Amino acid sequence: MSAGVHMCGFGHSVPDRAIPSAEIEARLGLDPGWIERRSGIVGRHYASDHESLTDMALPAAQQALSDAGIDTGEIGLLLLATSTPDHLLPPSAPLLAHRLGLSHPGAVDITGACGGFLYALSFAEGFVRAQQKSALVVAANILSRRINEQERASAILFADAAGAVVLKPHSSSERGMRAFELCSDGAGYDLIKIPVGGTRHPYDRPHAPEDRMMHIENGQQVFAKAVSMMANSGSAVLERADVAPEAVNHFVPHQANRRMFDKVAEKIRLPKDRVRSSVERYGNSSAATIPLTLSLIHHEQKLLRSGDHVLMSAAGAGMTGGSALWVL
């Protein structure tokens, strides 16, 4: 019986439409280069009007399955981490599974904002160990449709993208999740939100148009809470696994803001050359940023090696997040 879990396939997808930071700076009256200096973001991609969430998630999942080299019938579970599903009801994961031609796996959405991928990954890893079946974890968001273009705090950051990983049973107990910590801080519940659309403020009641869009209440407070959550959980995970910071081969943080994850790496005492980033080209696509970055460093940079230690960390709306240490 297999004792480990192998992350054996990686995929990603971004829309064709590229939006340079200069375009947003001109619209908001910001100095040239302001966005890059504040966030590290040079560009991002937005979906076209006809693209849905599953349209964008599909090619990322297909690439991951192809990269893994496994038959679609082997997938026993599909988890889709997203805050922007095709519809509020039903969940989008069963539709994605159907479009992929999977053989009726378990399939459900995980609504965990920026921390959603880590939650989905931990759940899927446990499924693979317990059921001895493979799992597909996809994270995708179309945040461009939730941006208030006049609110600087959100307009400069958010983007659209998808990332995916395939997990399968492995004979080595050394493969898979060495340690993880999931956490939340409901005291920061209202710091990042879309005010209208839930049961507290339904669409059918009077509201301002901007209340349908993303709103960041206090950017400095979000920054401080996110850094604390990511750094504390990251340090706890390394301590629990008895792995020194310098033994981490790749630190793949949620790509919220370059200054944010550089600060996290500094607090965990991770070597700067281990930090992996995609924020420059692709911005912040919430839960999708970690699997997107993993896929990019696998397919484009060829950096991932068997036995590598990968530390992942995230924090976002809720506040919710955590960290995970994975051995490839």
PDB file of N, CA and C in Angstrom, residues 50-125:
ATOM      1  N   HIS A  50     -16.656  37.017 -22.937  1.00  0.00           N
ATOM      2  CA  HIS A  50     -17.336  35.739 -23.153  1.00  0.00           C
ATOM      3  C   HIS A  50     -16.727  34.592 -22.344  1.00  0.00           C
ATOM      4  N   GLU A  51     -15.611  34.818 -21.647  1.00  0.00           N
ATOM      5  CA  GLU A  51     -14.960  33.747 -20.903  1.00  0.00           C
ATOM      6  C   GLU A  51     -15.586  33.561 -19.528  1.00  0.00           C
ATOM      7  N   SER A  52     -15.815  32.309 -19.162  1.00  0.00           N
ATOM      8  CA  SER A  52     -16.306  31.978 -17.826  1.00  0.00           C
ATOM      9  C   SER A  52     -15.162  31.387 -17.006  1.00  0.00           C
ATOM     10  N   LEU A  53     -15.438  31.176 -15.724  1.00  0.00           N
ATOM     11  CA  LEU A  53     -14.421  30.609 -14.844  1.00  0.00           C
ATOM     12  C   LEU A  53     -13.988  29.226 -15.323  1.00  0.00           C
ATOM     13  N   THR A  54     -14.942  28.358 -15.671  1.00  0.00           N
ATOM     14  CA  THR A  54     -14.567  27.012 -16.114  1.00  0.00           C
ATOM     15  C   THR A  54     -13.881  27.028 -17.475  1.00  0.00           C
ATOM     16  N   ASP A  55     -14.185  28.032 -18.312  1.00  0.00           N
ATOM     17  CA  ASP A  55     -13.452  28.170 -19.578  1.00  0.00           C
ATOM     18  C   ASP A  55     -11.956  28.351 -19.316  1.00  0.00           C
ATOM     19  N   MET A  56     -11.612  29.123 -18.299  1.00  0.00           N
ATOM     20  CA  MET A  56     -10.207  29.402 -17.994  1.00  0.00           C
ATOM     21  C   MET A  56      -9.569  28.271 -17.201  1.00  0.00           C
ATOM     22  N   ALA A  57     -10.355  27.629 -16.321  1.00  0.00           N
ATOM     23  CA  ALA A  57      -9.816  26.531 -15.522  1.00  0.00           C
ATOM     24  C   ALA A  57      -9.545  25.287 -16.358  1.00  0.00           C
ATOM     25  N   LEU A  58     -10.322  25.088 -17.412  1.00  0.00           N
ATOM     26  CA  LEU A  58     -10.230  23.867 -18.220  1.00  0.00           C
ATOM     27  C   LEU A  58      -8.827  23.619 -18.783  1.00  0.00           C
ATOM     28  N   PRO A  59      -8.219  24.565 -19.507  1.00  0.00           N
ATOM     29  CA  PRO A  59      -6.887  24.284 -20.065  1.00  0.00           C
ATOM     30  C   PRO A  59      -5.810  24.087 -19.003  1.00  0.00           C
ATOM     31  N   ALA A  60      -5.935  24.754 -17.852  1.00  0.00           N
ATOM     32  CA  ALA A  60      -4.967  24.534 -16.771  1.00  0.00           C
ATOM     33  C   ALA A  60      -5.062  23.101 -16.265  1.00  0.00           C
ATOM     34  N   ALA A  61      -6.286  22.624 -16.075  1.00  0.00           N
ATOM     35  CA  ALA A  61      -6.489  21.249 -15.615  1.00  0.00           C
ATOM     36  C   ALA A  61      -6.026  20.248 -16.665  1.00  0.00           C
ATOM     37  N   GLN A  62      -6.316  20.518 -17.934  1.00  0.00           N
ATOM     38  CA  GLN A  62      -5.890  19.612 -19.002  1.00  0.00           C
ATOM     39  C   GLN A  62      -4.368  19.514 -19.069  1.00  0.00           C
ATOM     40  N   GLN A  63      -3.683  20.638 -18.912  1.00  0.00           N
ATOM     41  CA  GLN A  63      -2.227  20.624 -18.933  1.00  0.00           C
ATOM     42  C   GLN A  63      -1.671  19.817 -17.769  1.00  0.00           C
ATOM     43  N   ALA A  64      -2.270  19.978 -16.586  1.00  0.00           N
ATOM     44  CA  ALA A  64      -1.804  19.235 -15.415  1.00  0.00           C
ATOM     45  C   ALA A  64      -2.002  17.735 -15.605  1.00  0.00           C
ATOM     46  N   LEU A  65      -3.143  17.335 -16.145  1.00  0.00           N
ATOM     47  CA  LEU A  65      -3.397  15.912 -16.388  1.00  0.00           C
ATOM     48  C   LEU A  65      -2.433  15.350 -17.425  1.00  0.00           C
ATOM     49  N   SER A  66      -2.184  16.107 -18.478  1.00  0.00           N
ATOM     50  CA  SER A  66      -1.233  15.669 -19.505  1.00  0.00           C
ATOM     51  C   SER A  66       0.170  15.556 -18.935  1.00  0.00           C
ATOM     52  N   ASP A  67       0.554  16.539 -18.113  1.00  0.00           N
ATOM     53  CA  ASP A  67       1.879  16.532 -17.501  1.00  0.00           C
ATOM     54  C   ASP A  67       2.043  15.336 -16.567  1.00  0.00           C
ATOM     55  N   ALA A  68       0.961  14.962 -15.881  1.00  0.00           N
ATOM     56  CA  ALA A  68       1.014  13.822 -14.960  1.00  0.00           C
ATOM     57  C   ALA A  68       1.068  12.495 -15.704  1.00  0.00           C
ATOM     58  N   GLY A  69       0.540  12.476 -16.910  1.00  0.00           N
ATOM     59  CA  GLY A  69       0.551  11.259 -17.707  1.00  0.00           C
ATOM     60  C   GLY A  69      -0.340  10.160 -17.160  1.00  0.00           C
ATOM     61  N   ILE A  70      -1.461  10.548 -16.553  1.00  0.00           N
ATOM     62  CA  ILE A  70      -2.374   9.546 -16.012  1.00  0.00           C
ATOM     63  C   ILE A  70      -3.702   9.596 -16.754  1.00  0.00           C
ATOM     64  N   ASP A  71      -4.415   8.501 -16.723  1.00  0.00           N
ATOM     65  CA  ASP A  71      -5.709   8.410 -17.368  1.00  0.00           C
ATOM     66  C   ASP A  71      -6.749   9.181 -16.562  1.00  0.00           C
ATOM     67  N   THR A  72      -7.676   9.816 -17.252  1.00  0.00           N
ATOM     68  CA  THR A  72      -8.700  10.600 -16.548  1.00  0.00           C
ATOM     69  C   THR A  72      -9.539   9.737 -15.609  1.00  0.00           C
ATOM     70  N   GLY A  73      -9.636   8.438 -15.888  1.00  0.00           N
ATOM     71  CA  GLY A  73     -10.400   7.543 -15.036  1.00  0.00           C
ATOM     72  C   GLY A  73      -9.774   7.324 -13.671  1.00  0.00           C
ATOM     73  N   GLU A  74      -8.510   7.738 -13.501  1.00  0.00           N
ATOM     74  CA  GLU A  74      -7.830   7.562 -12.219  1.00  0.00           C
ATOM     75  C   GLU A  74      -8.169   8.654 -11.209  1.00  0.00           C
ATOM     76  N   ILE A  75      -8.765   9.755 -11.668  1.00  0.00           N
ATOM     77  CA  ILE A  75      -9.051  10.877 -10.773  1.00  0.00           C
ATOM     78  C   ILE A  75     -10.302  10.580  -9.945  1.00  0.00           C
ATOM     79  N   GLY A  76     -10.118  10.505  -8.633  1.00  0.00           N
ATOM     80  CA  GLY A  76     -11.244  10.220  -7.747  1.00  0.00           C
ATOM     81  C   GLY A  76     -11.847  11.446  -7.104  1.00  0.00           C
ATOM     82  N   LEU A  77     -11.129  12.585  -7.185  1.00  0.00           N
ATOM     83  CA  LEU A  77     -11.608  13.812  -6.545  1.00  0.00           C
ATOM     84  C   LEU A  77     -11.101  15.018  -7.314  1.00  0.00           C
ATOM     85  N   LEU A  78     -11.991  15.982  -7.539  1.00  0.00           N
ATOM     86  CA  LEU A  78     -11.613  17.279  -8.113  1.00  0.00           C
ATOM     87  C   LEU A  78     -12.067  18.361  -7.145  1.00  0.00           C
ATOM     88  N   LEU A  79     -11.120  19.164  -6.684  1.00  0.00           N
ATOM     89  CA  LEU A  79     -11.435  20.317  -5.853  1.00  0.00           C
ATOM     90  C   LEU A  79     -11.103  21.589  -6.620  1.00  0.00           C
ATOM     91  N   LEU A  80     -12.046  22.522  -6.662  1.00  0.00           N
ATOM     92  CA  LEU A  80     -11.880  23.780  -7.385  1.00  0.00           C
ATOM     93  C   LEU A  80     -11.906  24.932  -6.392  1.00  0.00           C
ATOM     94  N   ALA A  81     -10.768  25.556  -6.163  1.00  0.00           N
ATOM     95  CA  ALA A  81     -10.673  26.703  -5.260  1.00  0.00           C
ATOM     96  C   ALA A  81     -10.954  27.972  -6.050  1.00  0.00           C
ATOM     97  N   THR A  82     -12.057  28.626  -5.747  1.00  0.00           N
ATOM     98  CA  THR A  82     -12.423  29.834  -6.491  1.00  0.00           C
ATOM     99  C   THR A  82     -13.353  30.713  -5.665  1.00  0.00           C
ATOM    100  N   SER A  83     -13.271  32.011  -5.907  1.00  0.00           N
ATOM    101  CA  SER A  83     -14.218  32.974  -5.343  1.00  0.00           C
ATOM    102  C   SER A  83     -15.121  33.547  -6.431  1.00  0.00           C
ATOM    103  N   THR A  84     -14.922  33.085  -7.688  1.00  0.00           N
ATOM    104  CA  THR A  84     -15.689  33.624  -8.824  1.00  0.00           C
ATOM    105  C   THR A  84     -16.207  32.483  -9.690  1.00  0.00           C
ATOM    106  N   PRO A  85     -17.089  31.638  -9.156  1.00  0.00           N
ATOM    107  CA  PRO A  85     -17.599  30.491  -9.921  1.00  0.00           C
ATOM    108  C   PRO A  85     -18.460  30.928 -11.102  1.00  0.00           C
ATOM    109  N   ASP A  86     -18.771  29.987 -11.965  1.00  0.00           N
ATOM    110  CA  ASP A  86     -19.654  30.291 -13.100  1.00  0.00           C
ATOM    111  C   ASP A  86     -21.000  30.823 -12.612  1.00  0.00           C
ATOM    112  N   HIS A  87     -21.529  30.218 -11.550  1.00  0.00           N
ATOM    113  CA  HIS A  87     -22.801  30.624 -10.959  1.00  0.00           C
ATOM    114  C   HIS A  87     -22.693  30.523  -9.442  1.00  0.00           C
ATOM    115  N   LEU A  88     -23.515  31.287  -8.709  1.00  0.00           N
ATOM    116  CA  LEU A  88     -23.560  31.131  -7.265  1.00  0.00           C
ATOM    117  C   LEU A  88     -24.071  29.744  -6.888  1.00  0.00           C
ATOM    118  N   LEU A  89     -24.942  29.168  -7.701  1.00  0.00           N
ATOM    119  CA  LEU A  89     -25.443  27.818  -7.553  1.00  0.00           C
ATOM    120  C   LEU A  89     -25.762  27.302  -8.944  1.00  0.00           C
ATOM    121  N   PRO A  90     -25.336  26.133  -9.316  1.00  0.00           N
ATOM    122  CA  PRO A  90     -24.621  25.107  -8.566  1.00  0.00           C
ATOM    123  C   PRO A  90     -23.113  25.370  -8.525  1.00  0.00           C
ATOM    124  N   PRO A  91     -22.345  24.542  -7.772  1.00  0.00           N
ATOM    125  CA  PRO A  91     -20.888  24.675  -7.803  1.00  0.00           C
ATOM    126  C   PRO A  91     -20.346  24.387  -9.197  1.00  0.00           C
ATOM    127  N   SER A  92     -19.182  24.934  -9.483  1.00  0.00           N
ATOM    128  CA  SER A  92     -18.599  24.805 -10.821  1.00  0.00           C
ATOM    129  C   SER A  92     -17.758  23.544 -10.991  1.00  0.00           C
ATOM    130  N   ALA A  93     -17.308  22.940  -9.891  1.00  0.00           N
ATOM    131  CA  ALA A  93     -16.420  21.778  -9.999  1.00  0.00           C
ATOM    132  C   ALA A  93     -17.038  20.608 -10.759  1.00  0.00           C
ATOM    133  N   PRO A  94     -18.319  20.247 -10.541  1.00  0.00           N
ATOM    134  CA  PRO A  94     -18.885  19.142 -11.320  1.00  0.00           C
ATOM    135  C   PRO A  94     -18.900  19.422 -12.819  1.00  0.00           C
ATOM    136  N   LEU A  95     -19.151  20.679 -13.197  1.00  0.00           N
ATOM    137  CA  LEU A  95     -19.120  21.036 -14.615  1.00  0.00           C
ATOM    138  C   LEU A  95     -17.709  20.904 -15.170  1.00  0.00           C
ATOM    139  N   LEU A  96     -16.708  21.367 -14.413  1.00  0.00           N
ATOM    140  CA  LEU A  96     -15.327  21.240 -14.861  1.00  0.00           C
ATOM    141  C   LEU A  96     -14.949  19.766 -15.018  1.00  0.00           C
ATOM    142  N   ALA A  97     -15.335  18.934 -14.064  1.00  0.00           N
ATOM    143  CA  ALA A  97     -15.057  17.501 -14.158  1.00  0.00           C
ATOM    144  C   ALA A  97     -15.687  16.904 -15.409  1.00  0.00           C
ATOM    145  N   HIS A  98     -16.910  17.294 -15.701  1.00  0.00           N
ATOM    146  CA  HIS A  98     -17.610  16.807 -16.900  1.00  0.00           C
ATOM    147  C   HIS A  98     -16.895  17.255 -18.169  1.00  0.00           C
ATOM    148  N   ARG A  99     -16.489  18.527 -18.216  1.00  0.00           N
ATOM    149  CA  ARG A  99     -15.816  19.038 -19.409  1.00  0.00           C
ATOM    150  C   ARG A  99     -14.453  18.384 -19.612  1.00  0.00           C
ATOM    151  N   LEU A 100     -13.838  17.935 -18.524  1.00  0.00           N
ATOM    152  CA  LEU A 100     -12.555  17.238 -18.615  1.00  0.00           C
ATOM    153  C   LEU A 100     -12.716  15.777 -19.024  1.00  0.00           C
ATOM    154  N   GLY A 101     -13.940  15.249 -18.978  1.00  0.00           N
ATOM    155  CA  GLY A 101     -14.172  13.854 -19.301  1.00  0.00           C
ATOM    156  C   GLY A 101     -13.790  12.918 -18.176  1.00  0.00           C
ATOM    157  N   LEU A 102     -13.810  13.405 -16.924  1.00  0.00           N
ATOM    158  CA  LEU A 102     -13.486  12.553 -15.789  1.00  0.00           C
ATOM    159  C   LEU A 102     -14.641  11.586 -15.513  1.00  0.00           C
ATOM    160  N   SER A 103     -14.326  10.466 -14.873  1.00  0.00           N
ATOM    161  CA  SER A 103     -15.313   9.403 -14.664  1.00  0.00           C
ATOM    162  C   SER A 103     -16.070   9.592 -13.351  1.00  0.00           C
ATOM    163  N   HIS A 104     -16.860  10.638 -13.283  1.00  0.00           N
ATOM    164  CA  HIS A 104     -17.750  10.913 -12.156  1.00  0.00           C
ATOM    165  C   HIS A 104     -17.030  10.923 -10.812  1.00  0.00           C
ATOM    166  N   PRO A 105     -15.979  11.740 -10.678  1.00  0.00           N
ATOM    167  CA  PRO A 105     -15.286  11.822  -9.390  1.00  0.00           C
ATOM    168  C   PRO A 105     -16.086  12.668  -8.401  1.00  0.00           C
ATOM    169  N   GLY A 106     -15.687  12.644  -7.123  1.00  0.00           N
ATOM    170  CA  GLY A 106     -16.171  13.660  -6.216  1.00  0.00           C
ATOM    171  C   GLY A 106     -15.694  15.008  -6.719  1.00  0.00           C
ATOM    172  N   ALA A 107     -16.549  16.021  -6.664  1.00  0.00           N
ATOM    173  CA  ALA A 107     -16.172  17.333  -7.200  1.00  0.00           C
ATOM    174  C   ALA A 107     -16.925  18.420  -6.455  1.00  0.00           C
ATOM    175  N   VAL A 108     -16.184  19.395  -5.920  1.00  0.00           N
ATOM    176  CA  VAL A 108     -16.825  20.460  -5.161  1.00  0.00           C
ATOM    177  C   VAL A 108     -15.940  21.700  -5.179  1.00  0.00           C
ATOM    178  N   ASP A 109     -16.552  22.860  -5.003  1.00  0.00           N
ATOM    179  CA  ASP A 109     -15.823  24.123  -4.918  1.00  0.00           C
ATOM    180  C   ASP A 109     -15.344  24.347  -3.488  1.00  0.00           C
ATOM    181  N   ILE A 110     -14.191  25.010  -3.371  1.00  0.00           N
ATOM    182  CA  ILE A 110     -13.659  25.456  -2.082  1.00  0.00           C
ATOM    183  C   ILE A 110     -13.589  26.983  -2.138  1.00  0.00           C
ATOM    184  N   THR A 111     -14.371  27.658  -1.291  1.00  0.00           N
ATOM    185  CA  THR A 111     -14.398  29.115  -1.291  1.00  0.00           C
ATOM    186  C   THR A 111     -13.550  29.616  -0.129  1.00  0.00           C
ATOM    187  N   GLY A 112     -12.252  29.695  -0.346  1.00  0.00           N
ATOM    188  CA  GLY A 112     -11.350  30.103   0.717  1.00  0.00           C
ATOM    189  C   GLY A 112     -10.533  31.326   0.372  1.00  0.00           C
ATOM    190  N   ALA A 113     -11.009  32.116  -0.611  1.00  0.00           N
ATOM    191  CA  ALA A 113     -10.297  33.324  -1.043  1.00  0.00           C
ATOM    192  C   ALA A 113      -8.835  32.978  -1.357  1.00  0.00           C
ATOM    193  N   CYS A 114      -7.897  33.821  -0.948  1.00  0.00           N
ATOM    194  CA  CYS A 114      -6.494  33.632  -1.319  1.00  0.00           C
ATOM    195  C   CYS A 114      -5.881  32.386  -0.698  1.00  0.00           C
ATOM    196  N   GLY A 115      -6.441  31.924   0.417  1.00  0.00           N
ATOM    197  CA  GLY A 115      -5.950  30.706   1.045  1.00  0.00           C
ATOM    198  C   GLY A 115      -6.582  29.439   0.503  1.00  0.00           C
ATOM    199  N   GLY A 116      -7.482  29.565  -0.466  1.00  0.00           N
ATOM    200  CA  GLY A 116      -8.269  28.429  -0.932  1.00  0.00           C
ATOM    201  C   GLY A 116      -7.460  27.266  -1.472  1.00  0.00           C
ATOM    202  N   PHE A 117      -6.364  27.556  -2.182  1.00  0.00           N
ATOM    203  CA  PHE A 117      -5.570  26.468  -2.750  1.00  0.00           C
ATOM    204  C   PHE A 117      -4.957  25.614  -1.651  1.00  0.00           C
ATOM    205  N   LEU A 118      -4.433  26.229  -0.588  1.00  0.00           N
ATOM    206  CA  LEU A 118      -3.807  25.455   0.478  1.00  0.00           C
ATOM    207  C   LEU A 118      -4.830  24.587   1.206  1.00  0.00           C
ATOM    208  N   TYR A 119      -6.031  25.100   1.406  1.00  0.00           N
ATOM    209  CA  TYR A 119      -7.081  24.287   2.006  1.00  0.00           C
ATOM    210  C   TYR A 119      -7.411  23.111   1.094  1.00  0.00           C
ATOM    211  N   ALA A 120      -7.604  23.379  -0.185  1.00  0.00           N
ATOM    212  CA  ALA A 120      -7.930  22.313  -1.135  1.00  0.00           C
ATOM    213  C   ALA A 120      -6.805  21.288  -1.222  1.00  0.00           C
ATOM    214  N   LEU A 121      -5.561  21.754  -1.219  1.00  0.00           N
ATOM    215  CA  LEU A 121      -4.418  20.844  -1.306  1.00  0.00           C
ATOM    216  C   LEU A 121      -4.357  19.921  -0.096  1.00  0.00           C
ATOM    217  N   SER A 122      -4.578  20.470   1.101  1.00  0.00           N
ATOM    218  CA  SER A 122      -4.529  19.637   2.306  1.00  0.00           C
ATOM    219  C   SER A 122      -5.653  18.613   2.309  1.00  0.00           C
ATOM    220  N   PHE A 123      -6.856  19.007   1.870  1.00  0.00           N
ATOM    221  CA  PHE A 123      -7.973  18.064   1.808  1.00  0.00           C
ATOM    222  C   PHE A 123      -7.693  16.963   0.781  1.00  0.00           C
ATOM    223  N   ALA A 124      -7.181  17.365  -0.393  1.00  0.00           N
ATOM    224  CA  ALA A 124      -6.923  16.392  -1.458  1.00  0.00           C
ATOM    225  C   ALA A 124      -5.813  15.425  -1.078  1.00  0.00           C
ATOM    226  N   GLU A 125      -4.788  15.922  -0.388  1.00  0.00           N
ATOM    227  CA  GLU A 125      -3.691  15.057   0.029  1.00  0.00           C
ATOM    228  C   GLU A 125      -4.194  13.981   0.988  1.00  0.00           C
TER     229      GLU A 125
END
